[in-house]
């Protein structure tokens, strides 16, 4: 395979991708970002994107992979080089569309430059949930049914560009993930269970948005997701096969099994 | 107009409907339900629905209107009369579908008996939000835009039979209403604003579900909704015209104006 550069955001994903690739991957990170458990070979600034892409080219990089979240960064007008400055209108326009649109615009810049942007599904499919049960316990019929209902809700909602997750218990939609993310949603459910029946049980469903750019920003779960699901008194997690990252897989599955959770993936 | 019986649930709505109708409306409530600020003429039990319908008929009632929430009631098998007992399979099946399905089944029973079930839009349209600004301040362009985005999200989500409300700020969907209702959603937003920009501003959008049974169970706002929106640092409420009840209208609008909120209704 061509030599790969990982453009690392925060969290565990960059290190897991690096471990899944061969040792020669080059680790790059925006100034100010320190990926968990991973030494950075090259820091860069978005104001100097063109010189950064040249450095990658000089290092023999042909493929670039984005891993881990990079939230909106401030740009310092004094730092732009003349070539990157010509990209500013394009980047600024994308930034109005939010983090996702900005990242897509940055990826397009890389591809226009001749660097191919590759996603996890291509480079490290083993990090993604494969179809079927991942935990020791398979889902029971009620969990399967709640998983189906949650999947249907997320598919319906997907064109609104909202919602990578929801919680369903006994057929009722307890919560839908929005701006504040998975942890906030599961905490809200945990804090609300005493208010109404059903007070226990239910499934957290996590999927990519339909049409989501597979080169980047796949939804992810990890050990803390299991803890949050348990705190919300859920008994299952239903993931989208091939579209959801399972971080720290061994630890995540161990915690699911210790709690008796059913963790499975569906198309 | 034919003589009307109000089947009263809890909350303020039954009293507001009674005030909007002429004085001859008969106020009925299930055993155990006490509507706010309204004397009940006739208590009934769902196990004795057929004798209850006969009482209505004997009193010259031709039209029945349901107002205010009635949550799932326990049924005592010993209390059924023989005629109502024949309805049990039909009611039990509906109860599996939740409160809404149960209520629809009960309304169908009334209509099969010859009593017409009428909704607020017919009997008391003045209780519903009319199109245009209701508050002193009209929405500004950012609020109008957030209201449009929220309306689009709810319309997309509607076929999933979830969500009568959502919160949008600066184009971002901060929250979607699910099982725990409006108050829980607005409290969650209030508790999350410090986590991410935008820390203030935004619009609460409230609509009926597409295809919702207009005879009953319209979404409602009231003074406490204004307080909750203010606590969530929102600056606007965008309602569906003709489909959302404004309870305690004078007080609700006074609080919105005191807080400088824009409250308006769109088709």
Short mmCIF file of C-alpha atoms in Angstrom, two decimals:
data_model
loop_
_atom_site.label_atom_id
_atom_site.label_comp_id
_atom_site.label_asym_id
_atom_site.label_seq_id
_atom_site.Cartn_x
_atom_site.Cartn_y
_atom_site.Cartn_z
CA UNK A 1 0.00 0.00 0.00
CA UNK A 2 1.06 3.58 -0.60
CA UNK A 3 2.50 5.40 2.38
CA UNK A 4 -0.24 6.82 4.57
CA UNK A 5 -0.39 10.00 6.63
CA UNK A 6 -2.85 10.10 9.51
CA UNK A 7 -4.31 13.54 10.13
CA UNK A 8 -5.00 13.07 13.81
CA UNK A 9 -7.73 14.72 15.81
CA UNK A 10 -8.35 14.16 19.48
CA UNK A 11 -9.34 10.96 21.24
CA UNK A 12 -8.26 7.34 20.87
CA UNK A 13 -9.05 6.77 17.20
CA UNK A 14 -5.77 8.06 15.67
CA UNK A 15 -3.71 5.70 17.84
CA UNK A 16 -5.95 2.76 16.97
CA UNK A 17 -5.71 3.54 13.27
CA UNK A 18 -1.93 3.87 13.53
CA UNK A 19 -1.74 0.50 15.26
CA UNK A 20 -3.89 -1.08 12.55
CA UNK A 21 -1.67 0.32 9.76
CA UNK A 22 1.92 -0.64 9.18
CA UNK A 23 4.56 1.17 11.21
CA UNK A 24 5.47 3.61 8.46
CA UNK A 25 2.37 5.77 8.77
CA UNK A 26 3.22 9.43 9.31
CA UNK A 27 1.33 11.04 12.18
CA UNK A 28 0.26 14.64 11.58
CA UNK A 29 -1.85 16.84 13.84
CA UNK A 30 -3.06 20.42 13.76
CA UNK A 31 -1.20 22.69 16.18
CA UNK A 32 -2.83 22.40 19.57
CA UNK A 33 -4.20 18.88 19.07
CA UNK A 34 -2.61 16.01 21.01
CA UNK A 35 -4.03 12.63 20.09
CA UNK A 36 -4.26 10.14 22.96
CA UNK A 37 -1.28 7.79 23.21
CA UNK A 38 0.37 8.73 19.92
CA UNK A 39 3.57 10.63 19.11
CA UNK A 40 3.05 13.27 16.43
CA UNK A 41 5.62 13.34 13.60
CA UNK A 42 4.48 16.62 12.09
CA UNK A 43 2.36 19.47 13.42
CA UNK A 44 0.71 21.78 10.91
CA UNK A 45 -1.52 24.83 10.78
CA UNK A 46 -4.55 25.14 8.56
CA UNK A 47 -3.28 28.60 7.51
CA UNK A 48 -0.32 26.85 5.92
CA UNK A 49 -2.15 23.96 4.32
CA UNK A 50 -0.36 24.15 0.97
CA UNK A 51 3.18 23.99 2.46
CA UNK A 52 1.95 21.15 4.67
CA UNK A 53 0.67 19.21 1.66
CA UNK A 54 4.07 19.74 -0.02
CA UNK A 55 5.78 18.26 3.04
CA UNK A 56 3.55 15.20 2.77
CA UNK A 57 4.34 14.89 -0.93
CA UNK A 58 8.09 15.21 -0.23
CA UNK A 59 7.78 12.44 2.38
CA UNK A 60 6.31 10.10 -0.25
CA UNK A 61 2.76 10.20 1.16
CA UNK A 62 0.07 9.27 -1.34
CA UNK A 63 -2.86 8.55 0.95
CA UNK A 64 -4.21 10.68 3.79
CA UNK A 65 -6.66 9.52 6.44
CA UNK A 66 -8.51 11.74 8.90
CA UNK A 67 -9.12 10.20 12.32
CA UNK A 68 -10.67 11.74 15.41
CA UNK A 69 -12.60 14.96 15.90
CA UNK A 70 -11.10 18.36 15.09
CA UNK A 71 -13.37 21.14 16.31
CA UNK A 72 -13.54 24.52 14.67
CA UNK A 73 -10.13 26.16 14.81
CA UNK A 74 -9.37 29.85 14.95
CA UNK A 75 -7.38 31.10 11.95
CA UNK A 76 -4.70 33.78 12.31
CA UNK A 77 -4.67 35.95 9.15
CA UNK A 78 -0.99 36.83 9.74
CA UNK A 79 0.08 33.19 9.31
CA UNK A 80 -1.27 32.50 5.82
CA UNK A 81 1.20 31.77 3.05
CA UNK A 82 0.16 33.22 -0.35
CA UNK A 83 -0.96 29.90 -1.84
CA UNK A 84 -3.08 28.84 1.13
CA UNK A 85 -4.52 32.36 1.20
CA UNK A 86 -6.15 31.71 -2.19
CA UNK A 87 -8.08 28.86 -0.54
CA UNK A 88 -9.56 31.09 2.16
CA UNK A 89 -12.81 32.02 0.40
CA UNK A 90 -13.52 28.33 -0.20
CA UNK A 91 -12.69 27.38 3.41
CA UNK A 92 -14.58 30.29 4.95
CA UNK A 93 -17.68 29.42 2.99
CA UNK A 94 -17.44 25.82 4.19
CA UNK A 95 -16.96 26.94 7.79
CA UNK A 96 -20.41 28.54 7.67
CA UNK A 97 -21.74 25.03 7.18
CA UNK A 98 -20.19 23.78 10.40
CA UNK A 99 -17.41 21.35 11.30
CA UNK A 100 -18.47 18.64 8.87
CA UNK A 101 -18.63 20.96 5.88
CA UNK A 102 -15.26 22.46 6.81
CA UNK A 103 -13.67 19.06 7.00
CA UNK A 104 -15.16 18.05 3.66
CA UNK A 105 -13.75 21.21 2.09
CA UNK A 106 -10.32 20.46 3.56
CA UNK A 107 -10.49 16.90 2.21
CA UNK A 108 -11.39 18.24 -1.22
CA UNK A 109 -8.33 20.50 -1.07
CA UNK A 110 -6.15 17.46 -0.34
CA UNK A 111 -7.63 15.55 -3.25
CA UNK A 112 -7.26 18.51 -5.64
CA UNK A 113 -3.59 18.54 -4.62
CA UNK A 114 -3.28 14.88 -5.63
CA UNK A 115 -3.37 13.23 -2.21
CA UNK A 116 -6.04 10.56 -1.90
CA UNK A 117 -8.24 10.70 1.20
CA UNK A 118 -9.10 7.22 2.48
CA UNK A 119 -11.47 6.24 5.27
CA UNK A 120 -11.37 3.57 7.96
CA UNK A 121 -13.55 1.18 6.02
CA UNK A 122 -10.76 0.93 3.47
CA UNK A 123 -7.65 1.23 5.67
CA UNK A 124 -8.68 -0.49 8.87
CA UNK A 125 -12.01 -2.27 8.52
CA UNK A 126 -11.22 -4.25 11.67
CA UNK A 127 -11.92 -1.13 13.75
CA UNK A 128 -15.55 -1.11 12.56
CA UNK A 129 -18.38 -3.20 13.97
CA UNK A 130 -18.98 -6.28 11.84
CA UNK A 131 -22.50 -7.60 11.35
CA UNK A 132 -23.86 -9.90 14.05
CA UNK A 133 -23.40 -10.15 17.81
CA UNK A 134 -20.15 -8.69 19.17
CA UNK A 135 -20.87 -9.43 22.83
CA UNK A 136 -21.17 -12.82 24.49
CA UNK A 137 -24.93 -12.38 24.78
CA UNK A 138 -26.99 -11.99 21.59
CA UNK A 139 -30.01 -9.64 21.67
CA UNK A 140 -33.32 -11.09 22.85
CA UNK A 141 -36.50 -10.53 20.79
CA UNK A 142 -37.48 -7.33 22.69
CA UNK A 143 -34.00 -5.86 22.17
CA UNK A 144 -34.02 -6.87 18.52
CA UNK A 145 -37.37 -5.13 18.12
CA UNK A 146 -36.18 -1.96 19.91
CA UNK A 147 -33.06 -2.00 17.73
CA UNK A 148 -35.24 -2.16 14.61
CA UNK A 149 -37.40 0.72 15.78
CA UNK A 150 -34.35 2.85 16.56
CA UNK A 151 -32.81 2.03 13.20
CA UNK A 152 -36.01 3.09 11.44
CA UNK A 153 -36.13 6.38 13.41
CA UNK A 154 -32.52 7.26 12.54
CA UNK A 155 -33.03 6.39 8.88
CA UNK A 156 -36.12 8.59 8.70
CA UNK A 157 -34.36 11.46 10.49
CA UNK A 158 -31.16 11.20 8.50
CA UNK A 159 -32.10 13.60 5.67
CA UNK A 160 -32.44 16.33 8.33
CA UNK A 161 -28.70 15.91 9.01
CA UNK A 162 -29.39 15.30 12.71
CA UNK A 163 -29.01 12.26 14.89
CA UNK A 164 -26.46 9.50 14.89
CA UNK A 165 -28.08 7.85 17.86
CA UNK A 166 -31.30 7.25 19.73
CA UNK A 167 -32.62 5.20 22.63
CA UNK A 168 -35.66 2.94 22.34
CA UNK A 169 -37.25 0.94 25.15
CA UNK A 170 -40.38 -1.20 24.78
CA UNK A 171 -40.96 0.45 21.40
CA UNK A 172 -40.88 3.98 22.85
CA UNK A 173 -38.28 6.47 21.69
CA UNK A 174 -36.75 7.75 24.94
CA UNK A 175 -34.26 10.14 23.37
CA UNK A 176 -32.70 11.26 20.10
CA UNK A 177 -29.11 12.41 19.90
CA UNK A 178 -28.60 15.99 18.76
CA UNK A 179 -26.03 18.77 19.19
CA UNK A 180 -24.72 17.75 22.62
CA UNK A 181 -23.85 14.22 21.58
CA UNK A 182 -24.12 10.69 22.88
CA UNK A 183 -22.91 11.25 26.43
CA UNK A 184 -25.41 14.06 27.04
CA UNK A 185 -28.23 11.98 25.59
CA UNK A 186 -27.46 8.90 27.68
CA UNK A 187 -27.06 11.06 30.79
CA UNK A 188 -30.46 12.60 30.11
CA UNK A 189 -32.04 9.15 29.85
CA UNK A 190 -30.24 8.04 33.04
CA UNK A 191 -31.69 11.07 34.84
CA UNK A 192 -35.21 10.51 33.51
CA UNK A 193 -35.82 6.79 33.97
CA UNK A 194 -37.63 7.19 37.29
CA UNK A 195 -40.15 9.58 35.72
CA UNK A 196 -42.04 7.06 33.58
CA UNK A 197 -42.36 3.40 32.76
CA UNK A 198 -40.43 1.56 31.41
CA UNK A 199 -37.93 2.37 34.16
CA UNK A 200 -35.36 -0.17 32.97
CA UNK A 201 -34.33 -1.83 29.73
CA UNK A 202 -33.95 -0.56 26.20
CA UNK A 203 -31.41 -0.26 23.44
CA UNK A 204 -29.04 2.48 22.32
CA UNK A 205 -28.92 2.55 18.52
CA UNK A 206 -25.92 4.17 16.83
CA UNK A 207 -25.59 4.65 13.07
CA UNK A 208 -23.88 6.85 10.52
CA UNK A 209 -26.14 9.36 8.85
CA UNK A 210 -27.39 8.20 5.44
CA UNK A 211 -25.05 9.62 2.82
CA UNK A 212 -22.44 10.47 5.45
CA UNK A 213 -18.95 11.01 4.00
CA UNK A 214 -17.26 7.69 4.69
CA UNK A 215 -13.81 9.24 4.46
CA UNK A 216 -14.17 10.74 7.90
CA UNK A 217 -16.18 11.27 11.03
CA UNK A 218 -17.72 7.87 11.53
CA UNK A 219 -19.66 7.52 14.78
CA UNK A 220 -17.74 5.70 17.50
CA UNK A 221 -18.39 3.90 20.76
CA UNK A 222 -15.93 2.90 23.45
CA UNK A 223 -15.74 1.69 27.05
CA UNK A 224 -17.32 4.88 28.40
CA UNK A 225 -20.29 4.37 26.07
CA UNK A 226 -20.93 1.02 27.74
CA UNK A 227 -20.76 2.65 31.18
CA UNK A 228 -23.16 5.39 30.08
CA UNK A 229 -25.59 2.82 28.62
CA UNK A 230 -25.53 0.87 31.87
CA UNK A 231 -26.14 4.08 33.86
CA UNK A 232 -29.16 4.71 31.61
CA UNK A 233 -30.38 1.19 32.55
CA UNK A 234 -30.19 -0.04 28.97
CA UNK A 235 -29.50 -3.68 28.14
CA UNK A 236 -28.41 -3.43 24.52
CA UNK A 237 -26.41 -1.49 21.92
CA UNK A 238 -27.33 -1.89 18.26
CA UNK A 239 -24.69 -0.53 15.86
CA UNK A 240 -24.60 -0.11 12.11
CA UNK A 241 -22.34 -2.77 10.65
CA UNK A 242 -19.30 -1.36 8.84
CA UNK A 243 -20.14 2.22 9.79
CA UNK A 244 -19.49 2.51 13.54
CA UNK A 245 -16.03 2.43 15.12
CA UNK A 246 -15.55 0.28 18.22
CA UNK A 247 -12.73 1.98 20.13
CA UNK A 248 -10.61 -0.04 22.59
CA UNK A 249 -12.47 -3.07 21.34
CA UNK A 250 -11.20 -5.54 23.92
CA UNK A 251 -12.06 -3.31 26.87
CA UNK A 252 -15.39 -2.24 25.33
CA UNK A 253 -16.52 -5.83 24.79
CA UNK A 254 -15.25 -6.86 28.24
CA UNK A 255 -17.35 -4.17 29.88
CA UNK A 256 -20.40 -5.09 27.80
CA UNK A 257 -20.02 -8.73 28.81
CA UNK A 258 -19.42 -7.86 32.47
CA UNK A 259 -22.69 -5.88 32.45
CA UNK A 260 -24.59 -8.56 30.49
CA UNK A 261 -25.26 -6.13 27.64
CA UNK A 262 -26.10 -7.33 24.16
CA UNK A 263 -23.93 -5.49 21.63
CA UNK A 264 -24.63 -6.26 17.99
CA UNK A 265 -24.46 -4.77 14.51
CA UNK A 266 -27.04 -4.76 11.73
CA UNK A 267 -26.83 -3.59 8.12
CA UNK B 1 -74.85 23.73 18.35
CA UNK B 2 -75.68 20.30 19.76
CA UNK B 3 -75.08 19.86 23.45
CA UNK B 4 -71.43 18.99 24.16
CA UNK B 5 -69.85 16.76 26.79
CA UNK B 6 -66.22 17.42 27.68
CA UNK B 7 -64.31 14.29 28.61
CA UNK B 8 -61.79 15.96 30.86
CA UNK B 9 -58.23 14.81 31.48
CA UNK B 10 -55.78 16.57 33.73
CA UNK B 11 -54.33 20.06 33.38
CA UNK B 12 -55.82 23.39 32.36
CA UNK B 13 -57.22 22.54 28.94
CA UNK B 14 -60.65 21.15 30.03
CA UNK B 15 -61.44 24.37 31.93
CA UNK B 16 -60.34 26.50 28.99
CA UNK B 17 -62.49 24.49 26.60
CA UNK B 18 -65.48 24.73 28.97
CA UNK B 19 -65.06 28.50 29.16
CA UNK B 20 -64.91 28.73 25.37
CA UNK B 21 -68.11 26.69 24.97
CA UNK B 22 -71.53 27.78 26.12
CA UNK B 23 -72.44 27.15 29.76
CA UNK B 24 -74.43 24.03 29.04
CA UNK B 25 -71.44 21.76 28.36
CA UNK B 26 -71.46 18.67 30.57
CA UNK B 27 -68.16 17.98 32.31
CA UNK B 28 -67.22 14.30 32.58
CA UNK B 29 -64.01 12.83 33.95
CA UNK B 30 -62.66 9.34 34.53
CA UNK B 31 -62.66 8.32 38.20
CA UNK B 32 -59.50 9.63 39.78
CA UNK B 33 -58.98 12.53 37.38
CA UNK B 34 -59.54 16.07 38.68
CA UNK B 35 -59.22 18.70 35.98
CA UNK B 36 -57.73 22.02 37.13
CA UNK B 37 -60.32 24.63 38.07
CA UNK B 38 -63.39 22.77 36.82
CA UNK B 39 -66.30 21.11 38.63
CA UNK B 40 -67.05 17.63 37.27
CA UNK B 41 -70.72 16.86 36.55
CA UNK B 42 -70.25 13.16 35.97
CA UNK B 43 -67.47 10.75 36.87
CA UNK B 44 -67.23 7.51 34.91
CA UNK B 45 -65.13 4.37 34.71
CA UNK B 46 -63.77 2.94 31.50
CA UNK B 47 -65.02 -0.50 32.64
CA UNK B 48 -68.54 0.91 32.40
CA UNK B 49 -68.19 2.78 29.14
CA UNK B 50 -71.49 1.61 27.62
CA UNK B 51 -73.64 2.70 30.62
CA UNK B 52 -71.71 5.99 30.60
CA UNK B 53 -72.48 6.56 26.92
CA UNK B 54 -76.18 5.87 27.68
CA UNK B 55 -76.08 8.54 30.40
CA UNK B 56 -74.71 11.00 27.87
CA UNK B 57 -77.39 10.06 25.39
CA UNK B 58 -80.11 10.44 28.04
CA UNK B 59 -78.74 13.91 28.86
CA UNK B 60 -79.16 14.97 25.22
CA UNK B 61 -75.45 14.97 24.42
CA UNK B 62 -74.65 14.63 20.72
CA UNK B 63 -71.05 15.78 20.61
CA UNK B 64 -68.15 14.66 22.82
CA UNK B 65 -64.79 16.40 23.06
CA UNK B 66 -61.67 15.02 24.75
CA UNK B 67 -59.46 17.59 26.45
CA UNK B 68 -56.32 17.10 28.50
CA UNK B 69 -54.12 14.06 29.00
CA UNK B 70 -55.46 10.80 30.43
CA UNK B 71 -52.62 8.40 31.13
CA UNK B 72 -53.00 4.65 31.04
CA UNK B 73 -55.59 3.57 33.59
CA UNK B 74 -55.78 0.30 35.44
CA UNK B 75 -58.93 -1.70 34.70
CA UNK B 76 -60.70 -3.75 37.37
CA UNK B 77 -62.23 -6.88 35.79
CA UNK B 78 -64.88 -7.05 38.53
CA UNK B 79 -66.37 -3.71 37.46
CA UNK B 80 -67.21 -4.46 33.84
CA UNK B 81 -70.83 -4.50 32.81
CA UNK B 82 -71.66 -7.18 30.20
CA UNK B 83 -71.90 -4.78 27.26
CA UNK B 84 -68.64 -2.97 27.98
CA UNK B 85 -67.01 -6.37 28.53
CA UNK B 86 -67.56 -7.17 24.86
CA UNK B 87 -65.36 -4.16 24.01
CA UNK B 88 -62.43 -5.45 26.08
CA UNK B 89 -60.57 -7.32 23.31
CA UNK B 90 -60.70 -4.21 21.12
CA UNK B 91 -59.52 -1.92 23.97
CA UNK B 92 -56.80 -4.30 25.16
CA UNK B 93 -55.38 -4.56 21.67
CA UNK B 94 -55.30 -0.76 21.41
CA UNK B 95 -53.62 -0.46 24.82
CA UNK B 96 -50.64 -2.38 23.43
CA UNK B 97 -50.15 0.56 21.07
CA UNK B 98 -49.85 3.06 23.92
CA UNK B 99 -51.94 5.94 25.21
CA UNK B 100 -52.66 7.46 21.80
CA UNK B 101 -53.90 4.22 20.30
CA UNK B 102 -56.04 3.55 23.38
CA UNK B 103 -57.63 6.96 23.13
CA UNK B 104 -58.31 6.52 19.42
CA UNK B 105 -59.99 3.19 20.15
CA UNK B 106 -62.14 4.81 22.85
CA UNK B 107 -63.13 7.61 20.45
CA UNK B 108 -64.10 5.03 17.86
CA UNK B 109 -66.32 3.35 20.45
CA UNK B 110 -68.07 6.67 21.09
CA UNK B 111 -68.62 7.22 17.39
CA UNK B 112 -69.91 3.67 16.86
CA UNK B 113 -72.42 4.44 19.62
CA UNK B 114 -73.61 7.50 17.69
CA UNK B 115 -71.83 10.25 19.64
CA UNK B 116 -69.72 12.51 17.46
CA UNK B 117 -66.18 13.24 18.67
CA UNK B 118 -65.14 16.82 17.91
CA UNK B 119 -61.75 18.47 18.38
CA UNK B 120 -60.65 21.91 19.52
CA UNK B 121 -60.14 23.18 15.99
CA UNK B 122 -63.89 22.81 15.48
CA UNK B 123 -65.25 23.68 18.94
CA UNK B 124 -62.83 26.32 20.20
CA UNK B 125 -60.44 27.45 17.47
CA UNK B 126 -59.59 30.50 19.59
CA UNK B 127 -57.54 28.27 21.89
CA UNK B 128 -55.17 27.42 19.04
CA UNK B 129 -52.27 29.54 17.83
CA UNK B 130 -53.29 31.59 14.77
CA UNK B 131 -50.76 32.23 12.02
CA UNK B 132 -48.40 35.19 12.50
CA UNK B 133 -46.76 36.82 15.53
CA UNK B 134 -48.56 36.31 18.86
CA UNK B 135 -46.05 38.22 20.98
CA UNK B 136 -45.27 41.93 20.87
CA UNK B 137 -41.94 41.21 19.20
CA UNK B 138 -41.92 39.48 15.80
CA UNK B 139 -39.10 36.99 15.05
CA UNK B 140 -35.87 38.40 13.63
CA UNK B 141 -34.27 36.81 10.54
CA UNK B 142 -32.08 34.42 12.58
CA UNK B 143 -35.10 33.24 14.61
CA UNK B 144 -37.17 32.87 11.46
CA UNK B 145 -34.41 30.75 9.96
CA UNK B 146 -34.08 28.58 13.09
CA UNK B 147 -37.86 28.18 13.12
CA UNK B 148 -37.77 26.97 9.50
CA UNK B 149 -35.02 24.48 10.24
CA UNK B 150 -36.89 23.12 13.26
CA UNK B 151 -40.10 22.86 11.25
CA UNK B 152 -38.27 20.90 8.56
CA UNK B 153 -36.74 18.53 11.14
CA UNK B 154 -40.12 17.80 12.75
CA UNK B 155 -41.79 17.25 9.39
CA UNK B 156 -39.06 14.81 8.35
CA UNK B 157 -39.24 12.97 11.69
CA UNK B 158 -43.01 12.85 11.83
CA UNK B 159 -43.50 9.52 10.01
CA UNK B 160 -41.47 7.89 12.82
CA UNK B 161 -44.26 8.94 15.22
CA UNK B 162 -41.74 10.74 17.44
CA UNK B 163 -41.21 14.37 18.24
CA UNK B 164 -43.64 17.21 18.64
CA UNK B 165 -40.85 19.63 19.43
CA UNK B 166 -37.23 20.50 18.88
CA UNK B 167 -34.78 23.28 19.65
CA UNK B 168 -32.65 24.94 16.95
CA UNK B 169 -30.02 27.65 17.53
CA UNK B 170 -27.88 29.15 14.79
CA UNK B 171 -29.02 26.35 12.49
CA UNK B 172 -27.90 23.60 14.89
CA UNK B 173 -30.44 21.16 16.30
CA UNK B 174 -29.79 21.29 20.06
CA UNK B 175 -32.47 18.79 21.06
CA UNK B 176 -35.42 16.75 19.83
CA UNK B 177 -38.40 16.01 22.05
CA UNK B 178 -39.04 12.33 22.73
CA UNK B 179 -40.65 10.20 25.45
CA UNK B 180 -39.97 12.50 28.40
CA UNK B 181 -41.64 15.52 26.81
CA UNK B 182 -41.12 19.22 26.41
CA UNK B 183 -40.11 20.10 29.96
CA UNK B 184 -37.40 17.43 30.07
CA UNK B 185 -36.07 18.53 26.68
CA UNK B 186 -35.92 22.22 27.60
CA UNK B 187 -34.31 21.37 30.96
CA UNK B 188 -31.68 19.32 29.13
CA UNK B 189 -30.89 22.25 26.85
CA UNK B 190 -30.77 24.61 29.85
CA UNK B 191 -28.25 22.30 31.51
CA UNK B 192 -26.11 21.94 28.37
CA UNK B 193 -25.77 25.50 27.07
CA UNK B 194 -22.40 26.11 28.75
CA UNK B 195 -20.90 23.06 27.04
CA UNK B 196 -20.77 24.43 23.49
CA UNK B 197 -21.38 27.51 21.39
CA UNK B 198 -23.91 28.95 20.77
CA UNK B 199 -24.39 29.45 24.50
CA UNK B 200 -27.47 31.65 24.08
CA UNK B 201 -30.27 32.15 21.59
CA UNK B 202 -32.36 29.77 19.57
CA UNK B 203 -35.94 28.77 18.98
CA UNK B 204 -38.23 26.10 20.39
CA UNK B 205 -40.38 24.68 17.58
CA UNK B 206 -43.63 22.92 18.50
CA UNK B 207 -45.89 21.17 16.01
CA UNK B 208 -48.46 18.40 15.80
CA UNK B 209 -47.22 15.23 14.20
CA UNK B 210 -48.16 14.94 10.52
CA UNK B 211 -51.38 12.95 10.33
CA UNK B 212 -52.05 13.37 14.05
CA UNK B 213 -55.66 12.75 15.07
CA UNK B 214 -57.06 16.26 15.31
CA UNK B 215 -59.91 15.14 17.59
CA UNK B 216 -57.57 14.92 20.53
CA UNK B 217 -54.12 15.33 21.99
CA UNK B 218 -52.94 18.50 20.29
CA UNK B 219 -49.60 19.76 21.57
CA UNK B 220 -49.91 22.64 24.02
CA UNK B 221 -47.79 25.38 25.50
CA UNK B 222 -48.47 27.55 28.53
CA UNK B 223 -46.81 29.96 30.94
CA UNK B 224 -44.41 27.30 32.24
CA UNK B 225 -43.26 26.63 28.67
CA UNK B 226 -42.19 30.27 28.40
CA UNK B 227 -40.29 30.00 31.68
CA UNK B 228 -38.58 26.81 30.52
CA UNK B 229 -37.63 28.38 27.17
CA UNK B 230 -36.13 31.37 28.98
CA UNK B 231 -34.19 29.04 31.30
CA UNK B 232 -32.82 27.31 28.17
CA UNK B 233 -31.69 30.78 26.98
CA UNK B 234 -33.93 30.67 23.91
CA UNK B 235 -35.35 33.83 22.37
CA UNK B 236 -38.20 32.43 20.29
CA UNK B 237 -41.06 29.92 20.10
CA UNK B 238 -42.34 28.89 16.68
CA UNK B 239 -45.69 27.06 16.78
CA UNK B 240 -47.77 25.34 14.14
CA UNK B 241 -50.74 27.54 13.30
CA UNK B 242 -54.09 25.92 14.07
CA UNK B 243 -52.48 22.84 15.63
CA UNK B 244 -50.95 23.98 18.93
CA UNK B 245 -52.99 25.00 21.99
CA UNK B 246 -51.93 28.15 23.84
CA UNK B 247 -53.06 27.57 27.43
CA UNK B 248 -53.70 30.56 29.72
CA UNK B 249 -53.16 32.73 26.68
CA UNK B 250 -53.07 36.08 28.45
CA UNK B 251 -50.51 34.97 31.02
CA UNK B 252 -48.47 33.05 28.42
CA UNK B 253 -48.21 36.06 26.12
CA UNK B 254 -47.50 38.39 29.04
CA UNK B 255 -44.55 36.23 30.12
CA UNK B 256 -43.25 36.01 26.55
CA UNK B 257 -43.42 39.80 26.22
CA UNK B 258 -41.84 40.36 29.63
CA UNK B 259 -38.92 38.15 28.55
CA UNK B 260 -38.70 39.74 25.08
CA UNK B 261 -39.42 36.40 23.42
CA UNK B 262 -40.75 36.18 19.88
CA UNK B 263 -43.73 33.80 19.79
CA UNK B 264 -45.22 33.15 16.38
CA UNK B 265 -47.09 30.54 14.37
CA UNK B 266 -46.45 29.26 10.86
CA UNK B 267 -48.46 26.89 8.64
#
